[in-house]
């Protein structure tokens, strides 16, 4: 890990916060086709549980290691999968920049996601944290890796839209 | 999806079951008294239930908690290397004995409430202040620890799977499964050590039997799940079959690459089923699996009555354990497996193909919600019945998978257990 100066840290945190805010709006506004562009190619996107993460388990509930696989998630949602109309509302905490290594800038960000169903019922669908690795290009933060670690191992009904 | 249908407590006697195997009255998915009777007659009756993997308790002192219906159960490995299972219920006043999901290095379990202590087989070995304090209080002299203890399950293992039953006088596991089912479990698991790649629970808003019906329903697979059909993972025109065991309760559905026949999409087009979307993967590497079994079988779904599923979808191997929670709520516990012999490339295939299943599964996402659609659809119609007539009236094995024979088989076994 490299030492990061205060000034750099502020700039990094700001870049990451912007990327996260855009990411959450993209999903919550149902602009899912734009979602893969938040990632580099190749990349890692994995949704897992805190318990599996603690135990070092390899597989996720969702796993993608290319932008193509992220696109496939969205085209499957749009074209193939059957599920009731639903939407998310992401509430993100402030990112904590953990450091920087050869892979990029690592950060951890807590999230809560409410799910709003067709009939208007709203539930707290998931809480957890994003364990991210960002590459900063022209001041913009792109995801090399996003590990979505859900606090609970129980998923209600189905997980259609990405977290 | 979030509003659970409240089940009414029913005092009225059960209506008669319709003649034959082709009608399933919806009250079977709704009534509290049916749920209660299932707990007694099936979950605590002469059926075998999947508990966990042997790999979950590899060493002496390892333990894991699981469920048999409503009953919380502790599975342990003792100093002799034997796997044991007992109710997670203190013999004293009924508190849970073990609060953790899993752990290592246990010599005994002490209930937190009054420190009654149990060995790894579930035998009561200590009662705090049994003799009282300074000669006062304590248990009466007639109290014998050997008279008390949580109920111990009969345990049997098969290729790394641990099964248990509350019925000590029922059939042996091998006889319960029968040769055909046994051999199909052997095909997937024999002579290799599973590695758990992930586990998670899917909370389903429906009766447990709606999920098992769905698993046994090969008729829906290529219709509801467009992902399957589009990529020709499971076209019904592939060769395949349904095997229903004699009891009706267990089944295997499989399909294999038909190297002689041509896979036609015309049948689907004629039925106006969403099958010709032109939808293609941007990264098809997910579907580039490896030949794991040397038999061209790309899909094998196997159920053991009442609630065990062993799944092979290409190289996605998983165990699904169905745990009823209430008449309208079910927990589906997924355990995604790899094997110690996996090469790094094979392991990566499994990680990618794990996308096919689970709550976010390309081909199983719908199974999470369709049970809820039925539960809500039939909410006002307890006296109506579903029509389970595809492929005829019996519950026999079939070379066609356009059949509901294995669903009829499930109800045949369910009714035999329930005495209905």
XYZ file of C-alpha atoms in Angstrom:
583
model
C 0.000 0.000 0.000
C 1.254 3.464 -0.876
C 0.971 6.449 1.409
C -1.740 8.768 0.156
C -1.441 12.486 0.849
C -4.402 14.347 2.334
C -4.928 16.267 -0.852
C -4.854 13.091 -2.935
C -7.173 11.395 -0.481
C -9.720 14.188 -0.825
C -9.541 14.026 -4.590
C -9.859 10.239 -4.568
C -12.764 10.280 -2.168
C -14.523 12.867 -4.279
C -13.980 10.889 -7.476
C -15.282 7.720 -5.830
C -18.293 9.474 -4.338
C -19.201 10.837 -7.749
C -18.889 7.422 -9.335
C -21.018 5.858 -6.592
C -23.708 8.515 -6.846
C -23.899 8.023 -10.609
C -23.945 4.246 -10.195
C -26.845 4.328 -7.719
C -28.869 6.747 -9.859
C -28.259 4.640 -12.939
C -29.774 1.554 -11.318
C -32.561 3.331 -9.426
C -33.575 5.274 -12.565
C -33.757 1.997 -14.509
C -31.014 2.984 -16.935
C -29.534 -0.487 -16.561
C -28.069 -0.510 -20.070
C -25.595 2.118 -18.844
C -24.587 0.087 -15.802
C -21.756 -1.991 -17.395
C -19.947 1.237 -18.325
C -19.107 1.843 -14.663
C -16.724 -1.109 -14.936
C -13.448 -1.691 -16.697
C -13.091 -4.664 -19.006
C -12.067 -7.159 -17.700
C -13.485 -6.543 -14.252
C -14.910 -8.385 -11.305
C -18.468 -7.923 -10.086
C -19.679 -10.335 -7.486
C -22.626 -10.335 -5.107
C -21.974 -12.481 -2.082
C -22.912 -12.741 1.580
C -20.953 -11.620 4.635
C -20.836 -15.194 5.846
C -19.481 -16.563 2.543
C -17.040 -13.680 2.328
C -15.764 -14.396 5.835
C -15.335 -18.068 4.957
C -13.450 -17.204 1.774
C -16.012 -18.898 -0.468
C -15.344 -18.439 -4.140
C -18.736 -18.331 -5.798
C -21.219 -15.498 -5.711
C -24.948 -15.094 -6.090
C -23.935 -13.083 -9.147
C -20.487 -13.375 -10.710
C -19.091 -11.539 -13.715
C -15.507 -11.100 -14.828
C -16.113 -9.173 -18.040
C -18.186 -6.220 -19.145
C -19.854 -8.649 -21.547
C -21.170 -10.695 -18.642
C -22.575 -7.524 -17.086
C -24.309 -6.683 -20.367
C -25.707 -10.219 -20.457
C -27.210 -9.685 -17.000
C -29.123 -6.717 -18.306
C -30.212 -8.221 -21.601
C -31.427 -11.318 -19.721
C -33.445 -9.058 -17.405
C -34.895 -7.177 -20.326
C -35.462 -10.062 -22.746
C -35.514 -13.388 -20.964
C -36.251 -13.355 -17.263
C -39.780 -13.148 -15.906
C -40.362 -11.218 -12.703
C -42.774 -8.704 -11.332
C -42.085 -5.085 -11.988
C -39.880 -3.704 -9.241
C -37.418 -0.924 -8.510
C -34.642 -0.219 -6.035
C -33.677 2.819 -4.021
C -30.006 2.765 -3.070
C -28.896 4.749 -0.029
C -25.108 4.849 0.148
C -22.872 5.859 3.018
C -19.637 7.756 2.586
C -16.853 5.743 0.973
C -13.899 4.929 3.181
C -10.727 4.945 1.073
C -8.617 2.085 2.349
C -5.492 2.579 0.258
C -3.956 2.087 -3.102
C -2.022 -0.776 -4.637
C -1.067 -1.913 -8.119
C -4.682 -2.936 -8.817
C -6.061 0.491 -7.957
C -7.666 2.447 -5.143
C -9.545 0.317 -2.648
C -12.585 1.602 -0.810
C -15.447 0.357 1.295
C -18.925 1.869 1.179
C -21.996 0.804 3.159
C -25.334 0.589 1.371
C -29.005 0.009 2.010
C -31.368 -0.935 -0.792
C -35.132 -0.710 -0.571
C -37.198 -2.668 -3.082
C -40.445 -1.194 -4.323
C -42.890 -3.651 -5.832
C -45.579 -3.221 -8.437
C -48.289 -2.934 -5.773
C -46.370 -0.193 -3.956
C -45.149 -2.326 -1.088
C -41.648 -1.316 -0.063
C -39.214 -3.435 1.880
C -35.651 -3.169 3.100
C -34.263 -5.606 0.563
C -30.537 -5.612 1.296
C -27.897 -3.991 3.442
C -24.187 -4.474 3.057
C -21.006 -2.925 1.783
C -19.274 -2.421 -1.501
C -15.650 -3.531 -1.417
C -14.318 -1.711 -4.457
C -11.140 -1.301 -6.418
C -11.155 1.784 -8.635
C -8.891 2.908 -11.408
C -8.846 6.691 -11.784
C -8.790 7.764 -15.427
C -8.963 11.477 -16.284
C -10.329 12.217 -12.840
C -13.141 9.655 -13.231
C -13.245 6.519 -11.083
C -13.908 3.242 -12.932
C -14.544 -0.043 -11.187
C -11.916 -2.726 -11.626
C -13.631 -4.723 -8.932
C -16.861 -4.484 -6.980
C -17.596 -7.054 -4.340
C -21.141 -6.551 -3.059
C -21.112 -8.125 0.385
C -24.669 -8.462 1.674
C -24.946 -8.577 5.448
C -27.622 -11.262 5.385
C -27.551 -14.655 3.688
C -31.313 -14.548 3.116
C -32.583 -13.093 -0.136
C -36.291 -12.423 -0.430
C -37.858 -14.170 -3.442
C -35.371 -13.152 -6.105
C -32.551 -10.789 -6.898
C -33.258 -9.503 -10.369
C -31.834 -5.995 -10.589
C -28.144 -5.643 -9.728
C -27.100 -4.115 -6.412
C -44.076 -10.390 -3.430
C -43.698 -8.897 0.001
C -47.199 -9.320 1.326
C -47.522 -12.748 2.807
C -50.918 -14.250 2.497
C -52.170 -14.925 5.938
C -53.257 -18.485 6.423
C -56.426 -19.003 8.388
C -56.496 -21.503 11.189
C -59.020 -24.094 10.086
C -61.221 -25.913 12.513
C -63.309 -27.520 9.818
C -62.507 -31.083 8.730
C -60.531 -31.519 5.524
C -62.621 -31.765 2.374
C -62.307 -35.031 0.468
C -59.378 -35.407 -1.899
C -60.533 -35.615 -5.524
C -60.391 -38.996 -7.285
C -57.158 -39.979 -9.019
C -53.838 -38.167 -9.204
C -54.669 -35.361 -11.619
C -56.315 -32.855 -9.276
C -54.632 -31.072 -6.395
C -57.006 -29.032 -4.239
C -55.596 -25.649 -3.316
C -56.417 -26.011 0.370
C -53.384 -28.326 0.508
C -51.202 -25.206 0.137
C -53.138 -23.042 2.573
C -54.315 -24.759 5.706
C -52.549 -24.602 9.063
C -53.875 -28.042 9.965
C -52.385 -29.553 6.811
C -49.068 -27.902 7.645
C -49.205 -29.310 11.186
C -50.057 -32.790 9.954
C -47.152 -32.661 7.476
C -44.767 -31.907 10.315
C -45.937 -34.991 12.192
C -46.446 -37.448 9.382
C -43.738 -36.465 6.907
C -41.023 -34.452 8.616
C -41.111 -36.480 11.815
C -42.416 -39.578 10.074
C -40.746 -42.340 8.049
C -39.079 -40.124 5.458
C -35.373 -39.331 5.094
C -34.238 -35.728 5.106
C -31.040 -34.155 3.855
C -29.167 -32.623 6.797
C -25.823 -31.376 5.494
C -22.652 -32.518 3.778
C -20.094 -34.740 5.460
C -17.666 -32.011 4.366
C -19.529 -29.621 6.686
C -18.419 -31.701 9.674
C -15.070 -33.176 8.575
C -13.375 -33.521 11.990
C -14.263 -34.724 15.464
C -15.938 -31.892 17.355
C -17.287 -30.196 14.209
C -20.966 -29.355 14.207
C -23.601 -27.703 12.079
C -27.258 -26.844 12.673
C -29.924 -27.601 10.115
C -33.671 -28.165 9.872
C -35.975 -31.117 9.446
C -39.248 -29.341 8.803
C -39.864 -27.069 11.783
C -37.369 -28.962 13.945
C -33.938 -27.429 14.457
C -31.343 -30.214 14.375
C -27.672 -30.357 15.384
C -25.324 -32.506 13.289
C -21.971 -33.459 14.834
C -18.887 -35.546 14.159
C -17.871 -37.437 17.297
C -14.494 -38.757 18.464
C -15.189 -42.116 16.786
C -15.639 -40.383 13.454
C -19.373 -41.055 13.359
C -21.893 -38.441 12.221
C -24.713 -37.875 14.687
C -27.833 -35.751 14.635
C -30.154 -34.738 17.420
C -32.903 -32.236 18.030
C -31.664 -28.789 18.954
C -33.931 -28.765 21.987
C -32.852 -28.985 25.591
C -34.518 -31.880 27.406
C -35.100 -29.624 30.385
C -37.287 -26.733 29.290
C -36.911 -26.802 25.543
C -34.404 -24.048 24.761
C -32.092 -24.328 21.773
C -28.958 -26.208 22.774
C -26.787 -24.805 20.011
C -27.132 -21.196 18.888
C -24.441 -21.189 16.211
C -24.840 -22.250 12.621
C -21.558 -24.153 12.690
C -18.359 -24.566 14.637
C -15.344 -26.675 15.546
C -13.697 -28.278 18.526
C -16.805 -29.039 20.558
C -16.549 -31.657 23.260
C -20.063 -31.109 24.528
C -22.984 -28.705 24.274
C -24.246 -26.804 27.294
C -27.678 -25.210 27.199
C -27.286 -21.528 28.086
C -30.496 -21.491 30.114
C -29.600 -23.900 32.968
C -26.364 -25.498 31.685
C -27.736 -28.949 31.047
C -24.947 -30.588 29.096
C -24.965 -33.004 26.159
C -22.270 -35.040 24.465
C -21.756 -35.077 20.700
C -24.332 -37.822 20.265
C -26.992 -35.778 22.060
C -26.909 -37.767 25.312
C -27.586 -35.785 28.472
C -24.362 -35.874 30.508
C -24.761 -33.149 33.099
C -27.453 -31.271 35.018
C -26.283 -28.184 36.895
C -26.918 -28.441 40.645
C -28.390 -31.913 40.195
C -27.638 -32.660 43.843
C -28.723 -29.192 44.979
C -26.619 -26.795 47.029
C -25.481 -27.726 50.520
C -27.853 -30.649 50.565
C -30.883 -28.544 49.695
C -32.832 -28.427 46.436
C -31.695 -30.390 43.416
C -33.329 -33.106 41.385
C -35.224 -35.849 43.188
C -33.330 -39.145 43.584
C -35.599 -40.770 41.006
C -34.240 -38.505 38.238
C -32.086 -40.411 35.735
C -30.191 -38.498 33.067
C -30.513 -41.477 30.710
C -34.309 -41.039 30.734
C -33.975 -37.569 29.206
C -32.476 -36.063 26.133
C -33.362 -34.473 22.818
C -34.614 -36.980 20.276
C -31.739 -38.464 18.314
C -32.124 -38.975 14.595
C -31.130 -42.054 12.710
C -28.343 -40.951 10.371
C -27.072 -42.390 7.097
C -24.555 -41.018 4.619
C -24.356 -41.430 0.864
C -21.450 -40.104 -1.221
C -20.826 -37.266 1.209
C -24.500 -36.398 1.806
C -25.825 -36.750 5.349
C -29.454 -37.787 5.694
C -31.442 -38.200 8.884
C -34.841 -39.383 9.992
C -36.814 -39.285 13.207
C -38.235 -42.732 12.366
C -35.971 -45.382 13.842
C -38.089 -48.228 12.510
C -38.597 -46.962 8.948
C -36.831 -48.164 5.801
C -33.037 -47.891 5.472
C -31.861 -44.964 3.341
C -30.801 -47.202 0.443
C -34.192 -48.897 0.372
C -35.960 -45.562 0.701
C -34.114 -44.195 -2.336
C -34.263 -47.312 -4.489
C -31.627 -48.340 -6.999
C -32.419 -45.914 -9.768
C -32.305 -42.760 -7.615
C -29.269 -44.101 -5.782
C -27.386 -44.593 -9.032
C -28.222 -41.084 -10.206
C -26.847 -39.584 -6.984
C -23.787 -41.793 -7.424
C -23.327 -40.435 -10.938
C -22.875 -36.883 -9.632
C -21.091 -37.350 -6.335
C -19.247 -40.649 -6.237
C -15.550 -40.814 -5.328
C -14.901 -37.120 -5.121
C -14.857 -34.672 -2.317
C -17.195 -31.693 -2.624
C -16.031 -28.182 -1.824
C -18.699 -25.679 -0.868
C -18.362 -22.674 -3.200
C -21.169 -20.679 -1.627
C -24.362 -21.032 0.301
C -27.344 -18.768 0.681
C -31.018 -18.887 1.456
C -33.863 -17.790 -0.760
C -37.014 -16.867 1.161
C -39.967 -17.976 -0.954
C -43.431 -16.454 -0.489
C -45.245 -19.739 -0.927
C -46.039 -23.161 0.463
C -43.110 -25.596 0.273
C -45.043 -27.975 -1.977
C -45.372 -25.327 -4.670
C -41.599 -25.209 -4.870
C -41.178 -28.977 -5.040
C -43.915 -29.132 -7.692
C -41.922 -26.590 -9.660
C -38.697 -28.593 -9.367
C -40.462 -31.730 -10.571
C -42.182 -29.933 -13.409
C -40.213 -30.536 -16.594
C -43.157 -29.162 -18.599
C -42.506 -25.581 -17.466
C -38.722 -25.606 -17.730
C -38.423 -24.686 -21.359
C -41.462 -22.401 -21.366
C -41.040 -20.184 -18.308
C -37.280 -20.059 -18.564
C -36.413 -18.393 -21.826
C -32.742 -18.426 -21.012
C -32.751 -22.218 -21.163
C -34.512 -22.532 -24.492
C -32.744 -19.758 -26.311
C -29.376 -21.326 -25.699
C -30.647 -24.824 -26.335
C -29.685 -25.920 -22.871
C -32.917 -27.758 -22.428
C -35.012 -27.947 -25.531
C -37.577 -30.672 -25.132
C -36.424 -31.984 -28.502
C -33.165 -32.940 -26.909
C -33.255 -36.510 -25.771
C -34.155 -36.970 -22.175
C -36.498 -38.689 -19.795
C -38.319 -38.539 -16.504
C -37.754 -41.248 -13.958
C -40.350 -41.566 -11.217
C -39.622 -44.083 -8.497
C -42.156 -46.626 -7.328
C -43.288 -44.555 -4.344
C -43.805 -41.600 -6.664
C -41.957 -39.318 -4.262
C -38.527 -39.258 -5.861
C -37.741 -38.342 -9.405
C -35.006 -37.634 -11.901
C -35.403 -35.488 -14.946
C -32.506 -35.432 -17.353
C -31.642 -34.325 -20.796
C -28.699 -35.126 -22.975
C -27.219 -33.910 -26.203
C -28.905 -35.815 -28.995
C -25.993 -36.332 -31.352
C -28.168 -38.102 -33.932
C -31.292 -35.996 -33.919
C -31.453 -32.402 -34.991
C -32.563 -29.891 -32.423
C -35.528 -28.201 -33.946
C -36.963 -24.914 -32.869
C -40.043 -25.399 -35.036
C -42.015 -27.096 -32.260
C -41.555 -24.030 -30.122
C -42.377 -21.599 -32.880
C -45.645 -23.454 -33.537
C -46.661 -23.153 -29.890
C -45.966 -19.401 -29.994
C -43.699 -19.827 -27.012
C -41.156 -17.084 -26.497
C -38.266 -19.025 -27.866
C -37.004 -17.137 -30.873
C -35.874 -13.885 -29.366
C -32.673 -13.614 -31.322
C -31.116 -12.962 -27.962
C -27.416 -13.797 -27.827
C -24.841 -13.525 -25.089
C -22.148 -10.859 -25.291
C -19.867 -13.172 -23.327
C -20.818 -16.785 -24.033
C -17.936 -18.144 -21.948
C -20.434 -18.913 -19.195
C -21.892 -21.718 -21.265
C -18.558 -23.191 -22.319
C -18.448 -25.986 -19.797
C -16.386 -29.124 -19.569
C -17.370 -32.745 -19.957
C -17.611 -33.801 -16.351
C -19.406 -37.116 -16.601
C -18.633 -38.421 -20.082
C -22.288 -39.201 -20.774
C -23.540 -36.111 -22.683
C -26.087 -35.458 -19.945
C -26.244 -31.686 -19.634
C -29.003 -31.557 -17.083
C -30.046 -33.825 -14.259
C -32.511 -32.656 -11.653
C -33.110 -35.166 -8.898
C -35.469 -34.995 -5.949
C -35.757 -37.165 -2.880
C -39.094 -36.965 -1.104
C -39.918 -34.671 0.511
C -37.471 -31.775 0.265
C -34.061 -32.663 -1.179
C -32.881 -31.575 -4.616
C -29.586 -32.453 -6.284
C -28.989 -30.397 -9.376
C -26.578 -30.743 -12.259
C -27.068 -28.066 -14.884
C -24.015 -28.389 -17.100
C -21.229 -27.923 -14.533
C -23.384 -26.112 -11.985
C -23.797 -28.635 -9.204
C -25.919 -27.652 -6.247
C -27.936 -29.008 -3.388
C -31.237 -27.398 -2.547
C -32.799 -28.088 0.813
C -36.392 -26.950 1.137
C -37.460 -25.923 4.634
C -41.106 -25.080 5.280
C -41.542 -22.111 7.616
C -45.315 -21.682 7.596
C -48.145 -22.622 5.206
C -47.161 -19.665 3.036
C -43.415 -19.302 3.650
C -40.532 -21.521 2.643
C -36.778 -21.246 2.975
C -34.765 -22.628 0.114
C -31.209 -23.331 1.205
C -28.726 -23.464 -1.649
C -25.298 -25.086 -1.412
C -23.214 -24.540 -4.547
C -20.596 -27.236 -5.018
C -17.239 -27.672 -6.638
C -14.907 -30.586 -6.120
C -11.392 -30.915 -4.768
C -10.265 -32.289 -8.111
C -11.359 -29.162 -10.043
C -8.605 -27.530 -12.090
C -8.491 -23.698 -11.880
C -10.165 -23.543 -15.325
C -12.918 -25.910 -14.231
C -13.433 -23.949 -11.036
C -13.845 -20.735 -13.033
C -16.504 -22.449 -15.161
C -18.372 -23.344 -11.976
C -18.174 -19.755 -10.702
C -19.583 -18.525 -14.003
C -22.285 -21.183 -14.231
C -23.335 -20.455 -10.653
C -25.029 -17.474 -12.373
C -27.572 -19.909 -13.765
C -29.070 -20.736 -10.377
C -30.114 -19.187 -7.086
C -32.192 -16.056 -6.483
C -30.377 -14.221 -9.290
C -30.107 -17.297 -11.509
C -30.628 -16.791 -15.224
C -32.696 -19.958 -15.290
C -33.993 -20.223 -11.738
C -34.937 -16.660 -10.907
C -38.486 -17.320 -12.081
C -38.815 -20.327 -9.811
C -38.413 -17.973 -6.877
C -41.470 -15.943 -7.785
C -43.749 -18.362 -9.617
C -44.715 -20.179 -6.397
C -45.817 -16.837 -5.000
C -47.864 -16.193 -8.127
C -49.727 -19.456 -7.467
C -50.079 -18.807 -3.734
C -51.652 -15.422 -4.490
C -53.611 -16.741 -7.439
C -55.364 -19.425 -5.408
C -55.836 -17.354 -2.242
C -59.582 -17.115 -2.726
C -60.072 -20.595 -4.111
C -59.310 -23.266 -1.505
C -61.934 -25.614 -2.937
C -60.737 -25.339 -6.509
C -58.003 -27.659 -7.765
C -55.074 -27.586 -10.138
C -55.144 -29.682 -13.314
C -52.132 -31.973 -13.436
C -52.983 -34.007 -16.496
C -50.123 -33.393 -18.894
C -48.784 -36.755 -20.030
C -51.750 -38.715 -18.728
C -53.061 -39.840 -15.365
C -50.332 -41.994 -13.908
C -47.093 -41.392 -12.076
C -44.777 -43.522 -14.151
C -41.404 -42.900 -15.755
C -41.615 -41.436 -19.235
C -39.396 -40.775 -22.196
C -41.233 -37.566 -22.851
C -40.607 -34.635 -20.623
C -43.854 -32.998 -21.726
C -45.449 -34.625 -18.729
C -46.441 -33.898 -15.163
C -45.940 -37.504 -14.078
C -43.417 -36.631 -11.419
C -45.771 -34.050 -9.891
C -48.501 -36.679 -9.749
C -45.896 -38.957 -8.178
C -45.157 -36.394 -5.490
C -48.828 -36.163 -4.551
C -49.149 -39.920 -4.571
C -46.313 -40.167 -2.021
C -47.559 -37.167 -0.052
C -51.017 -38.652 0.272
C -49.589 -42.031 1.307
C -47.639 -40.323 4.107
C -50.533 -38.104 5.105
C -53.155 -40.854 4.989
C -55.300 -38.787 2.632
